Coordinates of C-alpha atoms and ligand atoms in Angstrom, one line a residue:
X1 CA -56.3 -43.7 72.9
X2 CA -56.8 -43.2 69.0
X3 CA -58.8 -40.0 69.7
X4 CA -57.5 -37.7 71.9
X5 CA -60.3 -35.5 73.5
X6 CA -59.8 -31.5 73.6
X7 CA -62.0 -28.3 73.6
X8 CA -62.4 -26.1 70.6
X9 CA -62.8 -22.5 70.5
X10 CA -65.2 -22.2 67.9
X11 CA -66.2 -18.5 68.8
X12 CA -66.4 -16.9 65.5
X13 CA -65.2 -19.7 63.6
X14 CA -67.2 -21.6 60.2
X15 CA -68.4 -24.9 60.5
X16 CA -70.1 -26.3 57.7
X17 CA -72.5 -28.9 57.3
X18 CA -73.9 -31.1 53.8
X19 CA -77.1 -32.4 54.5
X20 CA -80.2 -31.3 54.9
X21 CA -82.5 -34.3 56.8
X22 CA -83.1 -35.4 59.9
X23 CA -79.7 -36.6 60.4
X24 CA -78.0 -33.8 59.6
X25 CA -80.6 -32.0 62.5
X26 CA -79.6 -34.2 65.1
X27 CA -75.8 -33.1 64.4
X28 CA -77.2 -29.4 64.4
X29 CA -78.8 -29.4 67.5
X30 CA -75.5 -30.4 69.0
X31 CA -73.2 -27.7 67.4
X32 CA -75.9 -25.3 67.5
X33 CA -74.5 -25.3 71.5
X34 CA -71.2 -23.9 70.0
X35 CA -70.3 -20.1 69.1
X36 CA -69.4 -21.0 65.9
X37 CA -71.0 -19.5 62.4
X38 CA -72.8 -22.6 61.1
X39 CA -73.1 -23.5 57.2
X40 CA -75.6 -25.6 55.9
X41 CA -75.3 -27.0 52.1
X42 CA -78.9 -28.3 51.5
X43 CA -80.7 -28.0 48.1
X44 CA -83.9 -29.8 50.2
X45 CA -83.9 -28.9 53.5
X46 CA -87.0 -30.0 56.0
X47 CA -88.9 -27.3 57.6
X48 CA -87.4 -26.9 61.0
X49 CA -83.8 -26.0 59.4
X50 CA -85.3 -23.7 57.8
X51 CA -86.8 -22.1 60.9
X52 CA -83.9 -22.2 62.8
X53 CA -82.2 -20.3 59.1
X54 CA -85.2 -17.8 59.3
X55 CA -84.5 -17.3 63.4
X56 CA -80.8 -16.2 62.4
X57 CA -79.5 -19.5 64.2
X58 CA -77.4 -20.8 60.9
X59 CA -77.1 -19.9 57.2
X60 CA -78.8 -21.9 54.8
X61 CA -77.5 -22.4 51.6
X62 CA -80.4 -24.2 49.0
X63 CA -77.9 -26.4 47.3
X64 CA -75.2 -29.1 47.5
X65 CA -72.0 -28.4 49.0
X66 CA -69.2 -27.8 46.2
X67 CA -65.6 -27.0 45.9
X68 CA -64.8 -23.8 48.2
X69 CA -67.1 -24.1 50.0
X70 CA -65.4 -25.7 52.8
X71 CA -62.4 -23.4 52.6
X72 CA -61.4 -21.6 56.1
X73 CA -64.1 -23.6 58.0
X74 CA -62.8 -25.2 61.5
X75 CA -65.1 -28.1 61.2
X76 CA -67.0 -30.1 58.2
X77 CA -69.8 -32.4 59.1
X78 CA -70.9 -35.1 56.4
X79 CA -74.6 -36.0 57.3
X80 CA -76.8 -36.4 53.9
X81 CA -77.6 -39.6 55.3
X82 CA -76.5 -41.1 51.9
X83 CA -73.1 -42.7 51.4
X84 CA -72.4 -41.8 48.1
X85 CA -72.9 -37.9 48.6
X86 CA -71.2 -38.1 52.0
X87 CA -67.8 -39.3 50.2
X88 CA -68.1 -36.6 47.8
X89 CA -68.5 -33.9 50.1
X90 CA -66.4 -35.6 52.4
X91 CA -63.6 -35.8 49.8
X92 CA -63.8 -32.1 48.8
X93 CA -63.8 -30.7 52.7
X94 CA -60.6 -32.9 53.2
X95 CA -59.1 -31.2 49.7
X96 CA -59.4 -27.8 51.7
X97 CA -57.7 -28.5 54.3
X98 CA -60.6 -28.9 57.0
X99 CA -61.3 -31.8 59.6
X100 CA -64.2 -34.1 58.6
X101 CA -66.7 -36.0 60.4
X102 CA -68.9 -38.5 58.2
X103 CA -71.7 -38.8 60.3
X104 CA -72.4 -42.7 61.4
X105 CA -69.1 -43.7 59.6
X106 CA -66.0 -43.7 62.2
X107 CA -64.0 -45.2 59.4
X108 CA -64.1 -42.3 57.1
X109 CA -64.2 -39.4 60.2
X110 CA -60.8 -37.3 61.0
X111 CA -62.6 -36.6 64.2
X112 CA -65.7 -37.4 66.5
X113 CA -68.2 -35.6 68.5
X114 CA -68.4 -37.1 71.9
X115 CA -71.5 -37.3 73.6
X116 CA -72.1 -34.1 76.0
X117 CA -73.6 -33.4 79.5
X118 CA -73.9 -30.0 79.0
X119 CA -73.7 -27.4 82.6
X120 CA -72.3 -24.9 80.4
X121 CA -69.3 -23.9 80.9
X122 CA -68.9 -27.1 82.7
X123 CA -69.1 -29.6 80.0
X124 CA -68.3 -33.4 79.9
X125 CA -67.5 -34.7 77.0
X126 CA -67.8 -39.1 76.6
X127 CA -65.8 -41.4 74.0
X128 CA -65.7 -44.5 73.3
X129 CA -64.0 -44.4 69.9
X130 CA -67.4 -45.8 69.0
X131 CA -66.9 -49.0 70.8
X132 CA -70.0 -48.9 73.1
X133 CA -72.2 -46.7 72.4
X134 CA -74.5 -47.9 74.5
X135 CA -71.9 -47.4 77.7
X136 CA -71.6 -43.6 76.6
X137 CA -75.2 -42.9 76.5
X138 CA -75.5 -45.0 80.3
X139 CA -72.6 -42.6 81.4
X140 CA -74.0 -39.7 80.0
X141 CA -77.2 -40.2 81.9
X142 CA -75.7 -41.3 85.0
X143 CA -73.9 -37.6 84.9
X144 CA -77.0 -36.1 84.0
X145 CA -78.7 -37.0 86.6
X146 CA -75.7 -36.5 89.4
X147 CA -75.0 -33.1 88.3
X148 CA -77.0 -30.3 89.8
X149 CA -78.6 -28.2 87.2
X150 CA -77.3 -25.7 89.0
X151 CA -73.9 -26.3 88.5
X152 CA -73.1 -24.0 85.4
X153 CA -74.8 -20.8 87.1
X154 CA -72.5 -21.8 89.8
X155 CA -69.1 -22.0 87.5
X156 CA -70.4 -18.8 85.4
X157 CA -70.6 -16.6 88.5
X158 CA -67.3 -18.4 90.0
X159 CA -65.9 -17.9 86.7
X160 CA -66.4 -13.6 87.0
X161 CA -65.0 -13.9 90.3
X162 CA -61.6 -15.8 89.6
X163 CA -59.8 -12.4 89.1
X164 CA -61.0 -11.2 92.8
X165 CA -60.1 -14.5 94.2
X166 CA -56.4 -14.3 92.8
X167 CA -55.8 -12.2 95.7
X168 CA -55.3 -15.9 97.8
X169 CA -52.0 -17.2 97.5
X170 CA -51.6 -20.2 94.7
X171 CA -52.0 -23.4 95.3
X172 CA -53.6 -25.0 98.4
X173 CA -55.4 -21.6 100.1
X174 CA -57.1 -21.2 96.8
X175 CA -58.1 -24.4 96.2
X176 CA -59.2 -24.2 99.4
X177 CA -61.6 -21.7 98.8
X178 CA -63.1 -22.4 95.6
X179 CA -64.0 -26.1 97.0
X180 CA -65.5 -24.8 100.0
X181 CA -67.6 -22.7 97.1
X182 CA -68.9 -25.3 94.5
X183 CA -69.3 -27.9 97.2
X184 CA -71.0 -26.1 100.4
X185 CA -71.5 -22.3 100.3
X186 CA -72.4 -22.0 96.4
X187 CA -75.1 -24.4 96.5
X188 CA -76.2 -22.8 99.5
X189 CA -76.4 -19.4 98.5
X190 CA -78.1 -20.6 95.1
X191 CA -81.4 -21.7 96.6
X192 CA -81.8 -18.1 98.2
X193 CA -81.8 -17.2 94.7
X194 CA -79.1 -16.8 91.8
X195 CA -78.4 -12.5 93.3
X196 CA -77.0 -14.1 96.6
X197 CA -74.4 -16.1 95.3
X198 CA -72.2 -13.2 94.6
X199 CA -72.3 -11.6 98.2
X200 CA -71.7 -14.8 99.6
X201 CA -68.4 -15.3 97.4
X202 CA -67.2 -12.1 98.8
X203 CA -68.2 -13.0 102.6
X204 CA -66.3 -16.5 102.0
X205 CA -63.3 -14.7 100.3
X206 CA -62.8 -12.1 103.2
X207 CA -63.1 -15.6 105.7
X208 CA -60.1 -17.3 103.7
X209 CA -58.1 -13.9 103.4
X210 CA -58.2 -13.8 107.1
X211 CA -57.6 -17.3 107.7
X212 CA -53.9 -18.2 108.8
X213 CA -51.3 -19.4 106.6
X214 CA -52.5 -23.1 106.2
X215 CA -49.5 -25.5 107.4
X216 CA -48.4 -29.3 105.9
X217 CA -50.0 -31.9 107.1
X218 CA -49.0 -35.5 106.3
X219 CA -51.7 -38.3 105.2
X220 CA -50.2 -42.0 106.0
X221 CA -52.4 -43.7 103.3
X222 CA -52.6 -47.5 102.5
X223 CA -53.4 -47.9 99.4
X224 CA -54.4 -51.7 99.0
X225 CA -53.2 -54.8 97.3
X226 CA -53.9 -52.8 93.6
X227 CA -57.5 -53.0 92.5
X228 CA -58.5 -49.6 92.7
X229 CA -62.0 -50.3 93.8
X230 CA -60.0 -51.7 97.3
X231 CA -59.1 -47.8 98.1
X232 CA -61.0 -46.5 101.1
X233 CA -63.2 -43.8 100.6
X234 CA -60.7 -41.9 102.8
X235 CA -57.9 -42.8 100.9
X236 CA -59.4 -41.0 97.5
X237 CA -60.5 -37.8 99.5
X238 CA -56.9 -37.9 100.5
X239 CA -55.5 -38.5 97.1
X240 CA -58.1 -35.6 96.2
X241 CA -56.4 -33.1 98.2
X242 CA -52.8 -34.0 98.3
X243 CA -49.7 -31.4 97.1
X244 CA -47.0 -34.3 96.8
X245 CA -47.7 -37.8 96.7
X246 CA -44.7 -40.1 98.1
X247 CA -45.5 -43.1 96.7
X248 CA -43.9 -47.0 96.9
X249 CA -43.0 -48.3 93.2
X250 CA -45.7 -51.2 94.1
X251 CA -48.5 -48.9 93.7
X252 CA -50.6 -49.6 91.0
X253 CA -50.5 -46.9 88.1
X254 CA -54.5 -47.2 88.3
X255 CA -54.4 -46.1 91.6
X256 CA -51.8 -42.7 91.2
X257 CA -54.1 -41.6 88.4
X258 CA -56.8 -41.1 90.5
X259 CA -54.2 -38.6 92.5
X260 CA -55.0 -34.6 91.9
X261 CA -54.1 -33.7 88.4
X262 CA -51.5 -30.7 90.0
X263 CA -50.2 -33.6 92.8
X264 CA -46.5 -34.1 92.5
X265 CA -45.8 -37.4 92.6
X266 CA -42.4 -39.0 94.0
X267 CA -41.3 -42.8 94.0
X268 CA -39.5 -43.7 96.4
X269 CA -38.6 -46.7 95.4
X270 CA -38.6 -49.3 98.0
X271 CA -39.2 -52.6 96.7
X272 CA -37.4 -55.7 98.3
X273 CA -34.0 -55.9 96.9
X274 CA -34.2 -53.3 94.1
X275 CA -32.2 -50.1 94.1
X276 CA -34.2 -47.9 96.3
X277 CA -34.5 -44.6 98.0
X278 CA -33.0 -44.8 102.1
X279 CA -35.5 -44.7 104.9
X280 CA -33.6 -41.7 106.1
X281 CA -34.0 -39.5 102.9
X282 CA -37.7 -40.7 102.9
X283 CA -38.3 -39.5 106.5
X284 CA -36.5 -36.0 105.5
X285 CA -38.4 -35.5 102.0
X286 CA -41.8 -36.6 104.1
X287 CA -40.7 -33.7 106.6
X288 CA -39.5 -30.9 104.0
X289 CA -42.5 -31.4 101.8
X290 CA -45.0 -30.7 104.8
X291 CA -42.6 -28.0 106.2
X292 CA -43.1 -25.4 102.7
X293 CA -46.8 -26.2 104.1
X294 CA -48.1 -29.1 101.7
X295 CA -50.7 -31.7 102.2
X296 CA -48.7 -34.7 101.3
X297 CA -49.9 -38.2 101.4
X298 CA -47.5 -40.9 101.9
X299 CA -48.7 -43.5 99.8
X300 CA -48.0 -47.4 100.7
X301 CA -48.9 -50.5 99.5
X302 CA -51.1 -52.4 101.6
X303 CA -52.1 -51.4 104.7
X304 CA -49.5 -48.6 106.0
X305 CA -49.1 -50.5 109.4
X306 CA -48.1 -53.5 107.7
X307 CA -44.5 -53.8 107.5
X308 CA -44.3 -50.3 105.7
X309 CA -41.5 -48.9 108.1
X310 CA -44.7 -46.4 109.1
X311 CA -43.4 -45.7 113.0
X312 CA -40.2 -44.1 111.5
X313 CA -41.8 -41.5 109.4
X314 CA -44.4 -40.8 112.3
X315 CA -41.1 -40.1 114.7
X316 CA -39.7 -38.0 112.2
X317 CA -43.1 -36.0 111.8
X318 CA -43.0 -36.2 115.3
X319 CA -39.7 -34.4 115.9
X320 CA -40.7 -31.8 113.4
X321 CA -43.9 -31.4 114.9
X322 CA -45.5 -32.0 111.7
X323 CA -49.3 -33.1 112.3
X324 CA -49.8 -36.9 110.7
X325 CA -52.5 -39.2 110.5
X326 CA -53.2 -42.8 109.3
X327 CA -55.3 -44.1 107.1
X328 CA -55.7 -47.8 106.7
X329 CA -55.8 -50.1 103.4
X330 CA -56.3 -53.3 102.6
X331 CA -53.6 -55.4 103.3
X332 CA -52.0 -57.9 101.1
X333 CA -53.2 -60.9 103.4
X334 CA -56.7 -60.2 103.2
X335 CA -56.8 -60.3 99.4
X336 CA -54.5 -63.2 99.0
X337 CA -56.9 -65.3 100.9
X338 CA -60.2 -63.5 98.8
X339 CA -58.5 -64.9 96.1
X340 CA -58.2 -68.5 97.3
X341 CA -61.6 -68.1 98.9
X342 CA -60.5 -68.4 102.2
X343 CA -60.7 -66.8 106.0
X344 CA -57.9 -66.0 107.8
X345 CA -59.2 -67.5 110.9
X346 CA -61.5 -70.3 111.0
X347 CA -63.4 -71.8 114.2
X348 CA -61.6 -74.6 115.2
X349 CA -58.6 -75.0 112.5
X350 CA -56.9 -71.3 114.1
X351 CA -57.6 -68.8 116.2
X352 CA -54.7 -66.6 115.7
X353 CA -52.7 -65.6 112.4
X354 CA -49.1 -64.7 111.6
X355 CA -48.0 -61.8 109.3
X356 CA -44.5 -62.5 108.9
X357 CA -42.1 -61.0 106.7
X358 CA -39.8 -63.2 105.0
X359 CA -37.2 -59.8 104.7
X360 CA -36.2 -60.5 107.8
X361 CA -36.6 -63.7 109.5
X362 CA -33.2 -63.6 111.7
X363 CA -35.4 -62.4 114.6
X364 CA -38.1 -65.5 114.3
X365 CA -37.0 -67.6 117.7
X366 CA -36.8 -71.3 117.6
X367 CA -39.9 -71.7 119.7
X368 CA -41.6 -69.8 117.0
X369 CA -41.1 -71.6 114.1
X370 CA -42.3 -74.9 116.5
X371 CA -45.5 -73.1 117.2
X372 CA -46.0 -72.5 113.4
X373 CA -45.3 -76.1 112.7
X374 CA -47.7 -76.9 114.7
X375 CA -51.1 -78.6 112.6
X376 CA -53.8 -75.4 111.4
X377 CA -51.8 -73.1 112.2
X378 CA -51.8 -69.9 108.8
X379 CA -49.5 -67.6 108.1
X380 CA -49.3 -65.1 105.9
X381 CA -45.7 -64.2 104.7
X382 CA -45.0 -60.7 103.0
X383 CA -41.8 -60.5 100.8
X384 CA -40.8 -64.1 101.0
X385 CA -40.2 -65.1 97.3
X386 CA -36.4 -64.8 98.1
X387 CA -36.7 -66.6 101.0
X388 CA -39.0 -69.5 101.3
X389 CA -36.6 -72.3 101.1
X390 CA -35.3 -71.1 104.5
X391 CA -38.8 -70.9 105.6
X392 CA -39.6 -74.3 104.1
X393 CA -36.7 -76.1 105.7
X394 CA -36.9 -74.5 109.0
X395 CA -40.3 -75.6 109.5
X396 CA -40.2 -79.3 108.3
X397 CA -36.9 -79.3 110.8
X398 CA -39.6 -78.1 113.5
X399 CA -41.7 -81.2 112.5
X400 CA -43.9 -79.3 110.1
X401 CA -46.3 -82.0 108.0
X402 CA -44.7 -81.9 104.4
X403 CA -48.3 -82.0 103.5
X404 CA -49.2 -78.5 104.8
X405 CA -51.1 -76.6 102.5
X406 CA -49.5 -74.1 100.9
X407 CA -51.0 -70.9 98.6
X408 CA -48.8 -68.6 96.5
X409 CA -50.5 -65.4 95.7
X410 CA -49.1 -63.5 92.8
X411 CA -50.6 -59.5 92.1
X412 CA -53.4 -60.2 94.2
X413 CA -56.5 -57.8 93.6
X414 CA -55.3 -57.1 90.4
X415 CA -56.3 -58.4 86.8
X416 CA -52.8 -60.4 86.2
X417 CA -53.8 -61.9 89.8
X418 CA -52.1 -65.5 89.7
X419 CA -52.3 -68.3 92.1
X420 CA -50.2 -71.2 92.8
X421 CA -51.0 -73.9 95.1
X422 CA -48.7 -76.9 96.3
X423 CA -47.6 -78.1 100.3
X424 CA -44.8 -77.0 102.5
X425 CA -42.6 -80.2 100.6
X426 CA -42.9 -78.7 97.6
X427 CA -42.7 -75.2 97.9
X428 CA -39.7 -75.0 96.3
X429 CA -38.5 -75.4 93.9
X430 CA -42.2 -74.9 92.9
X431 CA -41.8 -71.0 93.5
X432 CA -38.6 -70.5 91.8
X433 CA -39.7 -72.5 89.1
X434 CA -42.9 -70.3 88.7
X435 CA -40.4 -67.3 88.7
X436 CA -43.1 -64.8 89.6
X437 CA -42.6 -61.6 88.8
X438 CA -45.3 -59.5 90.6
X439 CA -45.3 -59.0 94.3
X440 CA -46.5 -62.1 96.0
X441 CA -47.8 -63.6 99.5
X442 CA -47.4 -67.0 101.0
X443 CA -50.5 -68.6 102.8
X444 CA -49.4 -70.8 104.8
X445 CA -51.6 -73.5 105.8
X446 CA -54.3 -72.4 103.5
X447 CA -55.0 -74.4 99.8
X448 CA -57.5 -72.9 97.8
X449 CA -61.2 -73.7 98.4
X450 CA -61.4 -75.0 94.8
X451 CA -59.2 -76.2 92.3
X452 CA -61.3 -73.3 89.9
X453 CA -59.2 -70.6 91.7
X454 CA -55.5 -71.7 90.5
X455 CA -54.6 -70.1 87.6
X456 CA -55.3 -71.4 84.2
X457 CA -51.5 -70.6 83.1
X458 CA -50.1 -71.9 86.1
X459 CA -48.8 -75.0 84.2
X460 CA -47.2 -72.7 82.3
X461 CA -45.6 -70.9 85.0
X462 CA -44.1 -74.3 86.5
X463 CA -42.8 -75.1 83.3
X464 CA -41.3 -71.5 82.6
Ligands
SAH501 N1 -48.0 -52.7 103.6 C1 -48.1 -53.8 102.6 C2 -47.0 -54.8 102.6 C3 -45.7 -54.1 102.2 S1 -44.4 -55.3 102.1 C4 -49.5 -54.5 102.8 O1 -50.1 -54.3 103.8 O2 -49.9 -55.3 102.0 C5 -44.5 -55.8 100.4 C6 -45.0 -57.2 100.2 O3 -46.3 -57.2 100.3 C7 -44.6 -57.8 98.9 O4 -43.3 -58.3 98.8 C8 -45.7 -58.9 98.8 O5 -45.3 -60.0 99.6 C9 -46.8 -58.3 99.5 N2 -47.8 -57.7 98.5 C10 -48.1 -56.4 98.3 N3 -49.0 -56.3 97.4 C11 -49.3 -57.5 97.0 C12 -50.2 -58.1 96.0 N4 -51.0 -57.3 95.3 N5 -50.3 -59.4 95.9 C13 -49.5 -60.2 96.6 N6 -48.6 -59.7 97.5 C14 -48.5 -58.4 97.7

């Protein structure tokens, strides 16, 4: 981010402009929005400046900017529509001390002004460090037209009653409220008429004052294999609303920055063999964070009923008589076998699939690894980088055909998504070779529809 986006006060404050064309009108009409005292240098202005002058909107000064005449200002706009002038004017503003912005010219600007979807005081601001323009104004319009028009009445009246509103406790209960007014009883009061919103603030107040002292709740939330887009709708209201996130270090940093700005987040790190947090002090942080009365959301990988060590944290909620729910994700499986393009069942090839883990495989029976050896039968094996040799020789011991299919899934969903493809024979040392680094998931019995799907690089990774 070369331009880091904030709000300035400019109640009160000097900004001056050069220019006095169309150009320098278009800039106008945006900082007109501002409190600030506007300057215009113009020794021709058109006629509509000097309207706006003659309406008291801005001070009009007939003649080219010069030194001091910047001095003190917050902001200095360059918009002559002429190069040469702009540098000049440009160079003297910058002499004085004060933030320039050459219109049309990102190169020579100290700052930009983003495009705007005014609801004032709700204001949204677009950049794209002039990248795309186009993609700015599509955003801006898209906003436009979502926003209710509406919505700054709304946050000016909600903005007079924040000090009344204090009276909630911090945190949830007043969050609580003030959603419950932007999103249902604000709008509804607003078509009665702008005089009912007010009264209706107070009714909802007096509801949430008398309401009981909210208590924790705990969200069991699967957040998918790592594309964002593969979050339920569920899962993003839940990240919406959560106190404390206890997140898996396999989540996606995508994904925890769609979490509630004031959400704590905790890793717990549980990732195969890496140093990580014990089941037992994750069961007691899950309780103790819902005990002081939070919403937490306990964020896994996945799909949360996918060996995520879920039922222990639902006993312990259990015994603590903490309230819980699940909400599924997408599990790894399903978009390992998007990625090769193929279905986890399939008429006549298999009827039923495996999810094994390849963490623990001590309690896999000897009759089970003969069923898998059998011909079309899939599996899907989670954490089994570390151990697919075993896996390997235990089912070519069982009679498995060498020439099984076999479909390595590296970061799947995600843009460093990588796919390798051999047979059971090979397996390894193919996948130590290709010394993956991102999570992974075997597909047993699956090769990808079409050669298209492997990697590019994965030459590279064999050779690596
Ligand atoms: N609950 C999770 C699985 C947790 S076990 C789920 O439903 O997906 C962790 C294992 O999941 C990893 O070792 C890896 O085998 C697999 N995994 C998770 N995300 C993955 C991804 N994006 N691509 C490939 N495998 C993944």
């Amino acid at each position: 981010m070369q331009h880091f986006p904030i709000f300035l006060n400019l109640r009160g404050r000097r900004v001056v402009l050069s220019g006095g064309g169309e150009c320098a009108l278009a800039k106008l009409r945006l900082i007109l929005k501002s409190e600030a005292e506007v300057v215009v240098y113009a020794d021709a202005p058109v006629t509509e400046l000097e309207d706006w002058a003659q309406g008291g909107k801005l001070t009009l000064v007939r003649r080219p900017m010069n030194r001091g005449d910047a001095k003190g200002a917050a902001l200095f706009y360059a918009a002559n529509d002429d190069p040469t002038e702009d540098a000049r004017v440009a160079a003297i503003a910058d002499a004085e001390g004060v933030l320039v912005n050459v219109v049309d010219n990102l190169r020579d600007s100290q700052f930009i002004t983003p495009a705007i979807v005014d609801r004032d005081p709700v204001t949204v601001a677009i950049g794209t460090e002039g990248a795309a323009p186009v993609l700015a104004r599509a955003i801006k319009a898209d906003l436009e037209a979502r926003l209710p028009v509406q919505l700054g009445t709304l946050a000016r009246i909600g903005k007079a009653f924040r000090k009344a509103a204090d009276a909630l406790p911090m945190g949830r209960k007043r969050r609580d409220f003030w959603r419950d007014y932007y999103f249902a009883e604000g709008p509804r009061a607003i078509e009665q008429g702008e005089d009912e919103v007010t009264p209706a603030l107070k009714a909802l107040l007096d509801r949430h004052l008398a309401a009981d002292a909210r208590v924790g709740h705990v969200d069991f939330v699967g957040a998918g294999p790592g594309d964002p887009e593969l979050l339920t709708l569920k899962a993003r209201k839940a990240l919406d609303e959560a106190d404390v996130i206890i997140h898996d270090r396999l989540i996606a940093p995508e994904i925890l920055e769609l979490a509630r700005r004031e959400a704590v987040l905790v890793e717990a790190g549980k990732e195969g063999f890496g140093p990580s947090v014990s089941q037992d002090d994750i069961n007691a942080m899950i309780v103790a964070e819902a005990q002081q009365g939070h919403q937490v959301v306990r964020l896994k990988s996945g799909d949360p009923t996918v060996f995520g060590r879920l039922d222990e944290e639902i006993d312990a909620c259990d015994a603590a008589a903490i309230s819980w729910r699940v909400v599924p994700g997408i599990t790894a499986a399903s978009a390992a076998v998007a990625a090769v393009g193929q279905s986890l069942t399939k008429r006549d090839r298999n009827s039923s699939v495996r999810l094994l883990t390849g963490h623990d495989m001590k309690g896999f029976a000897e009759h089970d690894w003969k069923a898998l050896a059998r011909p079309g039968e899939v599996a899907a094996i989670y954490m089994g980088k570390k151990t697919a040799r075993f896996v390997q020789g235990r089912l070519l011991m069982h009679g498995a055909d060498p020439a099984t299919p076999v479909s390595v899934v590296e970061n799947a969903s995600r843009a460093d998504q990588r796919v390798l493809a051999c047979t059971l024979g090979e397996l390894e040392p193919t996948l130590s070779d290709a010394a993956l680094a991102g999570p992974a998931l075997i597909l047993f019995g699956l090769a990808p529809r079409r050669a298209e799907l492997i990697a590019r690089d994965f030459d590279r990774m064999e050779q690596a």
